[in-house]
Structures are given as C-alpha cells and as structure tokens.
Amino acid sequence: MVGFSFVIIAFCILGYLVGNVLFAQVLAQFYKKNLRKEGSFNPGATNLVRTTKNRWIGICASLLDAAKCYLIVLACGYATYNNLHLHTFGKYSQNWAVYIPGLFVIFGHCFPLMYFITFFKKNAEAAKEFTGGKGVSSFGGLVIAFSPYVALCGIAIWTLVLVISKYVSLASVITVLACCGLMWVPQLQLFYFTHMPFSSLWGVFMIMLIGAIYIVCRHKPNLIKIHNKTESKAFSKNK
C-alpha cells in the first residue's frame, strides 16, 4: 500500500504542474491577446476582462482556475481512501493534509515552472515575463473543497466590496481573509464531496491562512495603488 505521505507529496507535485495552466492566458488566445503584454500585464481573469471587454470570458477563466484547485484536492482525498479508510478518516490527525496540494496549485498558478527556469538561466527581471496570476480563483477552489457554503459567502462578500469600492483587488484581498474567518462558523462547515468528517479544522485553517496571506502579498502593488488612488476601477467606461 502506498504511504499517505507519498500520496500527498505526489499530489503536491501534480498540483504545482496543474497550477501552471493559466486559463486566462489560454482563453486570451482566442482573442489573439497576450495578457502579459496588455492591460495590467497580469495573466489573470481581471486583465482578461479588461483586454477583451468580455465579462463572461473572465468568469469562465475564474471558474476553470477554481476547478483545477478543487479537483486536485478532491482527487487527493480519494487517493488516500485506501490508506485511511473513509469511515475512520476523522480519527487521523493528518486528514487536513489533503488540502496541502491545493496550496501548490495556487503557488504554481502564481509562479509557473518557466518562471524559475528563466530565473536561474537568466535573471529575475527576465523571469518576470513568466509570472502567473494572483491566485484568487484558485484559492476559491480550495475554499469550495472545504465547504461550498463558505465559498458562496465569499462570492457574496467579493461582490459587495466590488460594488462599493469598484476595486477588484481590494474585493479579492478582503474575501480571502474573510473566508479564513467564515470557516469557523459551525453552520458553514462541510467537507464537500470528499465526505471527510470534521476533525482537524486548525490544520485546514492554517493551510487556508497561508494561501490567503500569500495572495495578500501578491496584491501589495495593487493595495499601494489604491492608497495612491492610481488603481484601475471596475465598471469604468474609460478602461
């Protein structure tokens, strides 16, 4: 029987590689756009909407990015079935570890393999050309894997902050942090599809918190622009 740790490590590697697939960049090809050279130069869903003027294609990119993280966590959960036995899964303190590959999906989304290859072959400046997205949608997939109820609340918070502030970056930062708090609400706790009994909330919380802090750091330039009132706003007819 393959060891539990081996399965987790294998899915972390797989998760990182899957995270390298930037769906916003892929969908931009249908519009003959290169997101790294247009708009905000970020290969994410927000810049996809900005450059294509198509909100729906941005939503598709977000859903696909969320799906890749969710499916990796889901697959990892099922891959450990034979090791941990589903009916006794809650007795194992390691059960939270199946969410770790989700972090690697986010990391792979933000910093694809080509970024590091270019970094070591050339320099940090050249590597910037291969920097990925901000990881918000992929984080959403991680949240869905924990509980769709928390995810739905997150979407509501994101929408509310966006409508009030008009800043996508601010809405994203507030939402990822809010989700870390919402997961403590008993009525919202549900291990979805993997059917894992609740037992190691602290472990899952730390994984989500690391992901949230990482995403906040990725948005630091945007937050500085908001402070300086130079950040682009959503719904602007000038964009």
PDB file of N, CA and C in Angstrom, residues 51-104:
ATOM      1  N   THR A  51      -8.895  43.406 -21.162  1.00  0.00           N
ATOM      2  CA  THR A  51      -8.356  43.455 -22.519  1.00  0.00           C
ATOM      3  C   THR A  51      -9.335  42.964 -23.585  1.00  0.00           C
ATOM      4  N   THR A  52     -10.234  42.050 -23.214  1.00  0.00           N
ATOM      5  CA  THR A  52     -11.184  41.518 -24.198  1.00  0.00           C
ATOM      6  C   THR A  52     -12.529  42.223 -24.157  1.00  0.00           C
ATOM      7  N   LYS A  53     -12.775  42.983 -23.066  1.00  0.00           N
ATOM      8  CA  LYS A  53     -14.058  43.661 -22.868  1.00  0.00           C
ATOM      9  C   LYS A  53     -15.211  42.662 -22.770  1.00  0.00           C
ATOM     10  N   ASN A  54     -14.882  41.441 -22.376  1.00  0.00           N
ATOM     11  CA  ASN A  54     -15.886  40.382 -22.274  1.00  0.00           C
ATOM     12  C   ASN A  54     -15.892  39.833 -20.850  1.00  0.00           C
ATOM     13  N   ARG A  55     -16.913  40.187 -20.093  1.00  0.00           N
ATOM     14  CA  ARG A  55     -17.000  39.778 -18.695  1.00  0.00           C
ATOM     15  C   ARG A  55     -17.182  38.269 -18.552  1.00  0.00           C
ATOM     16  N   TRP A  56     -17.901  37.663 -19.489  1.00  0.00           N
ATOM     17  CA  TRP A  56     -18.208  36.239 -19.388  1.00  0.00           C
ATOM     18  C   TRP A  56     -16.980  35.368 -19.586  1.00  0.00           C
ATOM     19  N   ILE A  57     -16.087  35.799 -20.458  1.00  0.00           N
ATOM     20  CA  ILE A  57     -14.869  35.011 -20.673  1.00  0.00           C
ATOM     21  C   ILE A  57     -13.995  35.059 -19.425  1.00  0.00           C
ATOM     22  N   GLY A  58     -14.075  36.181 -18.693  1.00  0.00           N
ATOM     23  CA  GLY A  58     -13.344  36.294 -17.430  1.00  0.00           C
ATOM     24  C   GLY A  58     -13.915  35.371 -16.376  1.00  0.00           C
ATOM     25  N   ILE A  59     -15.237  35.255 -16.354  1.00  0.00           N
ATOM     26  CA  ILE A  59     -15.899  34.355 -15.409  1.00  0.00           C
ATOM     27  C   ILE A  59     -15.516  32.912 -15.714  1.00  0.00           C
ATOM     28  N   CYS A  60     -15.453  32.574 -17.002  1.00  0.00           N
ATOM     29  CA  CYS A  60     -15.054  31.210 -17.404  1.00  0.00           C
ATOM     30  C   CYS A  60     -13.641  30.903 -16.926  1.00  0.00           C
ATOM     31  N   ALA A  61     -12.740  31.871 -17.090  1.00  0.00           N
ATOM     32  CA  ALA A  61     -11.352  31.687 -16.653  1.00  0.00           C
ATOM     33  C   ALA A  61     -11.289  31.474 -15.141  1.00  0.00           C
ATOM     34  N   SER A  62     -12.069  32.255 -14.405  1.00  0.00           N
ATOM     35  CA  SER A  62     -12.094  32.131 -12.943  1.00  0.00           C
ATOM     36  C   SER A  62     -12.609  30.763 -12.513  1.00  0.00           C
ATOM     37  N   LEU A  63     -13.664  30.305 -13.164  1.00  0.00           N
ATOM     38  CA  LEU A  63     -14.245  29.002 -12.827  1.00  0.00           C
ATOM     39  C   LEU A  63     -13.269  27.871 -13.120  1.00  0.00           C
ATOM     40  N   LEU A  64     -12.562  27.974 -14.233  1.00  0.00           N
ATOM     41  CA  LEU A  64     -11.594  26.937 -14.603  1.00  0.00           C
ATOM     42  C   LEU A  64     -10.409  26.931 -13.638  1.00  0.00           C
ATOM     43  N   ASP A  65      -9.964  28.117 -13.218  1.00  0.00           N
ATOM     44  CA  ASP A  65      -8.865  28.192 -12.254  1.00  0.00           C
ATOM     45  C   ASP A  65      -9.285  27.631 -10.895  1.00  0.00           C
ATOM     46  N   ALA A  66     -10.534  27.883 -10.523  1.00  0.00           N
ATOM     47  CA  ALA A  66     -11.047  27.338  -9.263  1.00  0.00           C
ATOM     48  C   ALA A  66     -11.175  25.823  -9.360  1.00  0.00           C
ATOM     49  N   ALA A  67     -11.618  25.355 -10.520  1.00  0.00           N
ATOM     50  CA  ALA A  67     -11.823  23.920 -10.724  1.00  0.00           C
ATOM     51  C   ALA A  67     -10.526  23.133 -10.616  1.00  0.00           C
ATOM     52  N   LYS A  68      -9.439  23.696 -11.140  1.00  0.00           N
ATOM     53  CA  LYS A  68      -8.178  22.940 -11.121  1.00  0.00           C
ATOM     54  C   LYS A  68      -7.689  22.717  -9.690  1.00  0.00           C
ATOM     55  N   CYS A  69      -7.910  23.697  -8.824  1.00  0.00           N
ATOM     56  CA  CYS A  69      -7.502  23.537  -7.420  1.00  0.00           C
ATOM     57  C   CYS A  69      -8.453  22.581  -6.696  1.00  0.00           C
ATOM     58  N   TYR A  70      -9.733  22.771  -6.927  1.00  0.00           N
ATOM     59  CA  TYR A  70     -10.740  21.924  -6.284  1.00  0.00           C
ATOM     60  C   TYR A  70     -10.551  20.455  -6.657  1.00  0.00           C
ATOM     61  N   LEU A  71     -10.332  20.192  -7.943  1.00  0.00           N
ATOM     62  CA  LEU A  71     -10.205  18.807  -8.419  1.00  0.00           C
ATOM     63  C   LEU A  71      -8.950  18.132  -7.887  1.00  0.00           C
ATOM     64  N   ILE A  72      -7.875  18.891  -7.720  1.00  0.00           N
ATOM     65  CA  ILE A  72      -6.645  18.324  -7.159  1.00  0.00           C
ATOM     66  C   ILE A  72      -6.873  17.892  -5.713  1.00  0.00           C
ATOM     67  N   VAL A  73      -7.535  18.751  -4.931  1.00  0.00           N
ATOM     68  CA  VAL A  73      -7.828  18.411  -3.537  1.00  0.00           C
ATOM     69  C   VAL A  73      -8.785  17.227  -3.480  1.00  0.00           C
ATOM     70  N   LEU A  74      -9.789  17.239  -4.342  1.00  0.00           N
ATOM     71  CA  LEU A  74     -10.757  16.149  -4.395  1.00  0.00           C
ATOM     72  C   LEU A  74     -10.071  14.826  -4.740  1.00  0.00           C
ATOM     73  N   ALA A  75      -9.219  14.855  -5.771  1.00  0.00           N
ATOM     74  CA  ALA A  75      -8.512  13.646  -6.198  1.00  0.00           C
ATOM     75  C   ALA A  75      -7.577  13.147  -5.105  1.00  0.00           C
ATOM     76  N   CYS A  76      -6.931  14.075  -4.411  1.00  0.00           N
ATOM     77  CA  CYS A  76      -6.027  13.691  -3.323  1.00  0.00           C
ATOM     78  C   CYS A  76      -6.816  13.026  -2.201  1.00  0.00           C
ATOM     79  N   GLY A  77      -8.011  13.557  -1.916  1.00  0.00           N
ATOM     80  CA  GLY A  77      -8.856  12.970  -0.887  1.00  0.00           C
ATOM     81  C   GLY A  77      -9.240  11.539  -1.209  1.00  0.00           C
ATOM     82  N   TYR A  78      -9.601  11.313  -2.464  1.00  0.00           N
ATOM     83  CA  TYR A  78      -9.987   9.963  -2.868  1.00  0.00           C
ATOM     84  C   TYR A  78      -8.780   9.028  -2.992  1.00  0.00           C
ATOM     85  N   ALA A  79      -7.618   9.585  -3.335  1.00  0.00           N
ATOM     86  CA  ALA A  79      -6.411   8.767  -3.470  1.00  0.00           C
ATOM     87  C   ALA A  79      -5.964   8.213  -2.128  1.00  0.00           C
ATOM     88  N   THR A  80      -6.343   8.902  -1.044  1.00  0.00           N
ATOM     89  CA  THR A  80      -5.972   8.425   0.298  1.00  0.00           C
ATOM     90  C   THR A  80      -7.016   7.482   0.885  1.00  0.00           C
ATOM     91  N   TYR A  81      -8.042   7.195   0.114  1.00  0.00           N
ATOM     92  CA  TYR A  81      -9.139   6.354   0.592  1.00  0.00           C
ATOM     93  C   TYR A  81      -8.643   5.000   1.093  1.00  0.00           C
ATOM     94  N   ASN A  82      -7.809   4.334   0.284  1.00  0.00           N
ATOM     95  CA  ASN A  82      -7.330   3.003   0.650  1.00  0.00           C
ATOM     96  C   ASN A  82      -6.357   3.032   1.819  1.00  0.00           C
ATOM     97  N   ASN A  83      -5.728   4.205   2.022  1.00  0.00           N
ATOM     98  CA  ASN A  83      -4.770   4.318   3.119  1.00  0.00           C
ATOM     99  C   ASN A  83      -5.443   4.592   4.465  1.00  0.00           C
ATOM    100  N   LEU A  84      -6.467   5.444   4.449  1.00  0.00           N
ATOM    101  CA  LEU A  84      -7.040   5.895   5.702  1.00  0.00           C
ATOM    102  C   LEU A  84      -8.422   5.331   6.001  1.00  0.00           C
ATOM    103  N   HIS A  85      -9.026   4.686   5.008  1.00  0.00           N
ATOM    104  CA  HIS A  85     -10.372   4.132   5.161  1.00  0.00           C
ATOM    105  C   HIS A  85     -11.362   5.251   5.480  1.00  0.00           C
ATOM    106  N   LEU A  86     -12.254   5.510   4.570  1.00  0.00           N
ATOM    107  CA  LEU A  86     -13.145   6.670   4.637  1.00  0.00           C
ATOM    108  C   LEU A  86     -13.930   6.739   5.945  1.00  0.00           C
ATOM    109  N   HIS A  87     -14.399   5.585   6.451  1.00  0.00           N
ATOM    110  CA  HIS A  87     -15.259   5.620   7.620  1.00  0.00           C
ATOM    111  C   HIS A  87     -14.501   5.958   8.900  1.00  0.00           C
ATOM    112  N   THR A  88     -13.175   5.862   8.897  1.00  0.00           N
ATOM    113  CA  THR A  88     -12.392   6.222  10.081  1.00  0.00           C
ATOM    114  C   THR A  88     -11.495   7.419   9.810  1.00  0.00           C
ATOM    115  N   PHE A  89     -11.751   8.118   8.695  1.00  0.00           N
ATOM    116  CA  PHE A  89     -10.862   9.206   8.289  1.00  0.00           C
ATOM    117  C   PHE A  89     -10.712  10.260   9.386  1.00  0.00           C
ATOM    118  N   GLY A  90     -11.792  10.542  10.093  1.00  0.00           N
ATOM    119  CA  GLY A  90     -11.756  11.599  11.101  1.00  0.00           C
ATOM    120  C   GLY A  90     -10.845  11.285  12.265  1.00  0.00           C
ATOM    121  N   LYS A  91     -10.434  10.030  12.431  1.00  0.00           N
ATOM    122  CA  LYS A  91      -9.569   9.655  13.542  1.00  0.00           C
ATOM    123  C   LYS A  91      -8.102   9.998  13.261  1.00  0.00           C
ATOM    124  N   TYR A  92      -7.798  10.374  12.027  1.00  0.00           N
ATOM    125  CA  TYR A  92      -6.414  10.644  11.655  1.00  0.00           C
ATOM    126  C   TYR A  92      -6.129  12.139  11.685  1.00  0.00           C
ATOM    127  N   SER A  93      -5.111  12.527  12.400  1.00  0.00           N
ATOM    128  CA  SER A  93      -4.777  13.945  12.504  1.00  0.00           C
ATOM    129  C   SER A  93      -4.245  14.495  11.187  1.00  0.00           C
ATOM    130  N   GLN A  94      -3.850  13.569  10.273  1.00  0.00           N
ATOM    131  CA  GLN A  94      -3.284  14.014   9.001  1.00  0.00           C
ATOM    132  C   GLN A  94      -4.346  14.380   7.976  1.00  0.00           C
ATOM    133  N   ASN A  95      -5.636  14.238   8.302  1.00  0.00           N
ATOM    134  CA  ASN A  95      -6.661  14.429   7.279  1.00  0.00           C
ATOM    135  C   ASN A  95      -6.621  15.807   6.635  1.00  0.00           C
ATOM    136  N   TRP A  96      -6.162  16.810   7.375  1.00  0.00           N
ATOM    137  CA  TRP A  96      -6.072  18.158   6.818  1.00  0.00           C
ATOM    138  C   TRP A  96      -5.025  18.247   5.718  1.00  0.00           C
ATOM    139  N   ALA A  97      -4.113  17.282   5.693  1.00  0.00           N
ATOM    140  CA  ALA A  97      -3.002  17.336   4.741  1.00  0.00           C
ATOM    141  C   ALA A  97      -3.444  17.208   3.290  1.00  0.00           C
ATOM    142  N   VAL A  98      -4.644  16.672   3.045  1.00  0.00           N
ATOM    143  CA  VAL A  98      -5.092  16.533   1.652  1.00  0.00           C
ATOM    144  C   VAL A  98      -5.354  17.897   1.019  1.00  0.00           C
ATOM    145  N   TYR A  99      -5.371  18.950   1.841  1.00  0.00           N
ATOM    146  CA  TYR A  99      -5.558  20.307   1.312  1.00  0.00           C
ATOM    147  C   TYR A  99      -4.234  20.964   0.927  1.00  0.00           C
ATOM    148  N   ILE A 100      -3.127  20.379   1.361  1.00  0.00           N
ATOM    149  CA  ILE A 100      -1.820  20.949   1.044  1.00  0.00           C
ATOM    150  C   ILE A 100      -1.579  21.054  -0.464  1.00  0.00           C
ATOM    151  N   PRO A 101      -1.919  20.029  -1.272  1.00  0.00           N
ATOM    152  CA  PRO A 101      -1.733  20.161  -2.717  1.00  0.00           C
ATOM    153  C   PRO A 101      -2.454  21.368  -3.308  1.00  0.00           C
ATOM    154  N   GLY A 102      -3.545  21.786  -2.658  1.00  0.00           N
ATOM    155  CA  GLY A 102      -4.255  22.974  -3.127  1.00  0.00           C
ATOM    156  C   GLY A 102      -3.378  24.211  -3.050  1.00  0.00           C
ATOM    157  N   LEU A 103      -2.540  24.290  -2.008  1.00  0.00           N
ATOM    158  CA  LEU A 103      -1.600  25.402  -1.882  1.00  0.00           C
ATOM    159  C   LEU A 103      -0.602  25.403  -3.028  1.00  0.00           C
ATOM    160  N   PHE A 104      -0.185  24.208  -3.433  1.00  0.00           N
ATOM    161  CA  PHE A 104       0.781  24.101  -4.520  1.00  0.00           C
ATOM    162  C   PHE A 104       0.158  24.471  -5.863  1.00  0.00           C
TER     163      PHE A 104
END
